[in-house]
Tab-separated table of N, CA and C in Angstrom:
chain	number	residue	atom	x	y	z
A	262	MET	N	125.406	-17.695	-66.461
A	262	MET	CA	125.898	-17.864	-67.787
A	262	MET	C	125.625	-19.339	-68.224
A	263	THR	N	125.084	-19.530	-69.478
A	263	THR	CA	125.014	-20.939	-69.850
A	263	THR	C	126.275	-21.579	-70.239
A	264	PRO	N	126.563	-22.697	-69.753
A	264	PRO	CA	127.815	-23.302	-70.289
A	264	PRO	C	127.786	-23.769	-71.771
A	265	LEU	N	128.983	-23.788	-72.336
A	265	LEU	CA	128.972	-24.201	-73.670
A	265	LEU	C	128.899	-25.657	-73.811
A	266	PRO	N	128.196	-26.097	-74.898
A	266	PRO	CA	128.093	-27.497	-75.176
A	266	PRO	C	129.220	-28.221	-75.469
A	267	GLU	N	129.562	-29.454	-75.103
A	267	GLU	CA	130.705	-30.080	-75.488
A	267	GLU	C	130.738	-30.403	-77.183
A	268	PRO	N	131.834	-30.021	-77.605
A	268	PRO	CA	131.917	-30.402	-79.146
A	268	PRO	C	131.698	-31.696	-79.382
A	269	PRO	N	131.261	-32.218	-80.717
A	269	PRO	CA	131.119	-33.490	-81.009
A	269	PRO	C	132.378	-34.207	-81.260
A	270	THR	N	132.447	-35.583	-81.156
A	270	THR	CA	133.732	-36.324	-81.414
A	270	THR	C	133.649	-37.348	-82.313
A	271	ASN	N	132.469	-37.531	-83.038
A	271	ASN	CA	132.563	-38.493	-84.000
A	271	ASN	C	132.790	-37.991	-85.407
A	272	VAL	N	133.344	-38.788	-86.319
A	272	VAL	CA	133.707	-38.451	-87.616
A	272	VAL	C	132.385	-37.879	-88.334
A	273	GLY	N	132.631	-36.748	-88.943
A	273	GLY	CA	131.618	-36.107	-89.769
A	273	GLY	C	130.600	-35.427	-89.020
A	274	ALA	N	130.530	-35.185	-87.877
A	274	ALA	CA	129.598	-34.548	-86.985
A	274	ALA	C	129.793	-32.990	-87.373
A	275	ALA	N	128.617	-32.380	-87.503
A	275	ALA	CA	128.683	-30.898	-87.680
A	275	ALA	C	129.296	-29.985	-86.504
A	276	ILE	N	130.064	-29.081	-86.821
A	276	ILE	CA	130.641	-28.097	-85.972
A	276	ILE	C	130.258	-26.752	-86.346
A	277	PRO	N	129.601	-25.831	-85.631
A	277	PRO	CA	129.020	-26.155	-84.291
A	277	PRO	C	127.932	-27.248	-84.393
A	278	ALA	N	127.806	-27.935	-83.380
A	278	ALA	CA	126.621	-29.057	-83.400
A	278	ALA	C	125.257	-28.223	-83.183
A	279	HIS	N	124.263	-29.073	-83.646
A	279	HIS	CA	122.788	-28.531	-83.429
A	279	HIS	C	122.533	-27.237	-84.118
A	280	THR	N	123.092	-27.045	-85.350
A	280	THR	CA	122.740	-25.794	-86.123
A	280	THR	C	122.619	-26.183	-87.470
A	281	PRO	N	121.715	-25.641	-88.338
A	281	PRO	CA	121.619	-26.047	-89.675
A	281	PRO	C	122.620	-25.192	-90.452
A	282	HIS	N	123.259	-24.230	-90.015
A	282	HIS	CA	124.095	-23.365	-90.540
A	282	HIS	C	125.680	-23.720	-90.374
A	283	ALA	N	125.960	-24.944	-89.825
A	283	ALA	CA	127.399	-25.216	-89.866
A	283	ALA	C	127.964	-25.659	-91.290
A	284	VAL	N	129.319	-25.390	-91.359
A	284	VAL	CA	129.840	-25.726	-92.613
A	284	VAL	C	131.269	-26.492	-92.446
A	285	SER	N	131.361	-26.770	-91.189
A	285	SER	CA	132.626	-27.617	-90.678
A	285	SER	C	132.191	-28.943	-90.150
A	286	VAL	N	133.154	-29.879	-90.225
A	286	VAL	CA	132.858	-31.227	-89.618
A	286	VAL	C	133.942	-31.589	-88.698
A	287	MET	N	133.806	-32.613	-87.889
A	287	MET	CA	134.771	-33.206	-87.111
A	287	MET	C	135.561	-34.227	-87.723
A	288	PHE	N	136.796	-34.086	-87.794
A	288	PHE	CA	137.865	-35.166	-88.302
A	288	PHE	C	138.659	-35.269	-87.124
A	289	PRO	N	138.480	-36.294	-86.209
A	289	PRO	CA	139.200	-36.446	-84.943
A	289	PRO	C	140.501	-36.902	-85.152
A	290	LYS	N	140.775	-37.695	-86.150
A	290	LYS	CA	142.123	-38.261	-86.392
A	290	LYS	C	142.825	-37.725	-87.721
A	291	TRP	N	143.974	-37.704	-87.803
A	291	TRP	CA	144.585	-37.223	-89.166
A	291	TRP	C	144.169	-38.020	-90.241
A	292	GLN	N	144.205	-39.361	-90.116
A	292	GLN	CA	143.752	-40.313	-91.096
A	292	GLN	C	142.295	-40.037	-91.633
A	293	ASP	N	141.414	-39.356	-90.797
A	293	ASP	CA	140.140	-38.988	-91.287
A	293	ASP	C	140.302	-37.960	-92.479
A	294	ASN	N	141.309	-36.932	-92.229
A	294	ASN	CA	141.462	-35.928	-93.141
A	294	ASN	C	142.003	-36.507	-94.502
A	295	ILE	N	142.908	-37.461	-94.361
A	295	ILE	CA	143.342	-38.158	-95.590
A	295	ILE	C	142.324	-38.932	-96.249
A	296	TYR	N	141.523	-39.665	-95.496
A	296	TYR	CA	140.338	-40.234	-96.165
A	296	TYR	C	139.349	-39.255	-96.941
A	297	TYR	N	139.261	-38.086	-96.196
A	297	TYR	CA	138.398	-37.030	-96.903
A	297	TYR	C	138.955	-36.743	-98.224
A	298	GLU	N	140.193	-36.317	-98.248
A	298	GLU	CA	140.850	-35.884	-99.451
A	298	GLU	C	140.795	-36.959	-100.591
A	299	GLU	N	140.901	-38.215	-100.074
A	299	GLU	CA	140.764	-39.343	-101.129
A	299	GLU	C	139.352	-39.595	-101.544
A	300	GLY	N	138.531	-38.922	-100.908
A	300	GLY	CA	137.036	-39.271	-101.176
A	300	GLY	C	136.571	-40.572	-100.527
A	301	ASN	N	137.172	-41.054	-99.681
A	301	ASN	CA	136.879	-42.326	-99.125
A	301	ASN	C	135.475	-42.290	-98.325
A	302	PRO	N	134.460	-43.154	-98.685
A	302	PRO	CA	133.350	-43.122	-98.021
A	302	PRO	C	133.271	-43.467	-96.498
A	303	ILE	N	134.343	-43.966	-96.095
A	303	ILE	CA	134.462	-44.233	-94.613
A	303	ILE	C	134.233	-42.900	-93.924
A	304	VAL	N	134.680	-41.679	-94.508
A	304	VAL	CA	134.500	-40.455	-93.969
A	304	VAL	C	133.294	-39.626	-94.569
A	305	THR	N	133.224	-39.637	-96.002
A	305	THR	CA	132.359	-38.854	-96.733
A	305	THR	C	130.943	-39.315	-96.466
A	306	SER	N	130.685	-40.543	-96.257
A	306	SER	CA	129.328	-40.978	-96.028
A	306	SER	C	128.786	-40.587	-94.639
A	307	LYS	N	129.744	-40.147	-93.770
A	307	LYS	CA	129.222	-39.735	-92.450
A	307	LYS	C	129.217	-38.169	-92.141
A	308	MET	N	129.461	-37.424	-93.138
A	308	MET	CA	129.530	-36.003	-93.048
A	308	MET	C	128.093	-35.297	-93.085
A	309	GLU	N	127.773	-34.695	-92.028
A	309	GLU	CA	126.492	-34.167	-91.776
A	309	GLU	C	126.241	-32.887	-92.595
A	310	CYS	N	127.402	-32.214	-92.886
A	310	CYS	CA	127.364	-30.851	-93.648
A	310	CYS	C	128.744	-30.579	-94.213
A	311	GLY	N	128.889	-29.412	-94.762
A	311	GLY	CA	130.266	-29.145	-95.507
A	311	GLY	C	130.146	-27.743	-96.018
A	312	TYR	N	131.303	-27.408	-96.488
A	312	TYR	CA	131.436	-25.998	-97.146
A	312	TYR	C	130.481	-26.109	-98.418
A	313	PRO	N	129.834	-24.991	-98.789
A	313	PRO	CA	128.758	-25.073	-99.816
A	313	PRO	C	129.403	-25.323	-101.282
A	314	ARG	N	130.638	-24.948	-101.499
A	314	ARG	CA	131.407	-25.244	-102.657
A	314	ARG	C	131.629	-26.742	-102.930
A	315	PHE	N	131.716	-27.498	-101.865
A	315	PHE	CA	132.043	-28.932	-102.002
A	315	PHE	C	130.897	-29.809	-101.585
A	316	PHE	N	129.855	-29.278	-100.846
A	316	PHE	CA	128.892	-30.216	-100.236
A	316	PHE	C	127.540	-29.626	-100.479
A	317	ILE	N	126.548	-30.441	-100.785
A	317	ILE	CA	125.229	-29.915	-100.922
A	317	ILE	C	124.471	-29.953	-99.537
A	318	HIS	N	124.041	-28.754	-99.195
A	318	HIS	CA	123.439	-28.558	-98.003
A	318	HIS	C	122.335	-29.479	-97.693
A	319	PRO	N	122.040	-30.057	-96.462
A	319	PRO	CA	120.961	-31.041	-96.293
A	319	PRO	C	119.657	-30.625	-96.595
A	320	PHE	N	119.377	-29.178	-96.497
A	320	PHE	CA	118.110	-28.720	-96.816
A	320	PHE	C	117.786	-28.739	-98.288
A	321	ILE	N	118.885	-28.691	-99.128
A	321	ILE	CA	118.794	-28.731	-100.672
A	321	ILE	C	118.681	-30.226	-100.979
A	322	GLN	N	119.265	-31.040	-100.385
A	322	GLN	CA	119.167	-32.485	-100.517
A	322	GLN	C	117.911	-33.049	-100.407
A	323	GLN	N	117.051	-32.431	-99.519
A	323	GLN	CA	115.649	-32.910	-99.204
A	323	GLN	C	114.804	-32.486	-100.423
């Protein structure tokens, strides 16, 4: 059986990693969640993906 890859740990990394279909991102600290809700670019500028209602998919951005 192939082992599961380690999940990403950096802010804004796609979960699951290495797929264009991810809609979740890593917020490793509670403060990252607060920054996201406030629209703080400390977090929002690092987001690789997001739920389509709130985030434009990278393929569409291209």
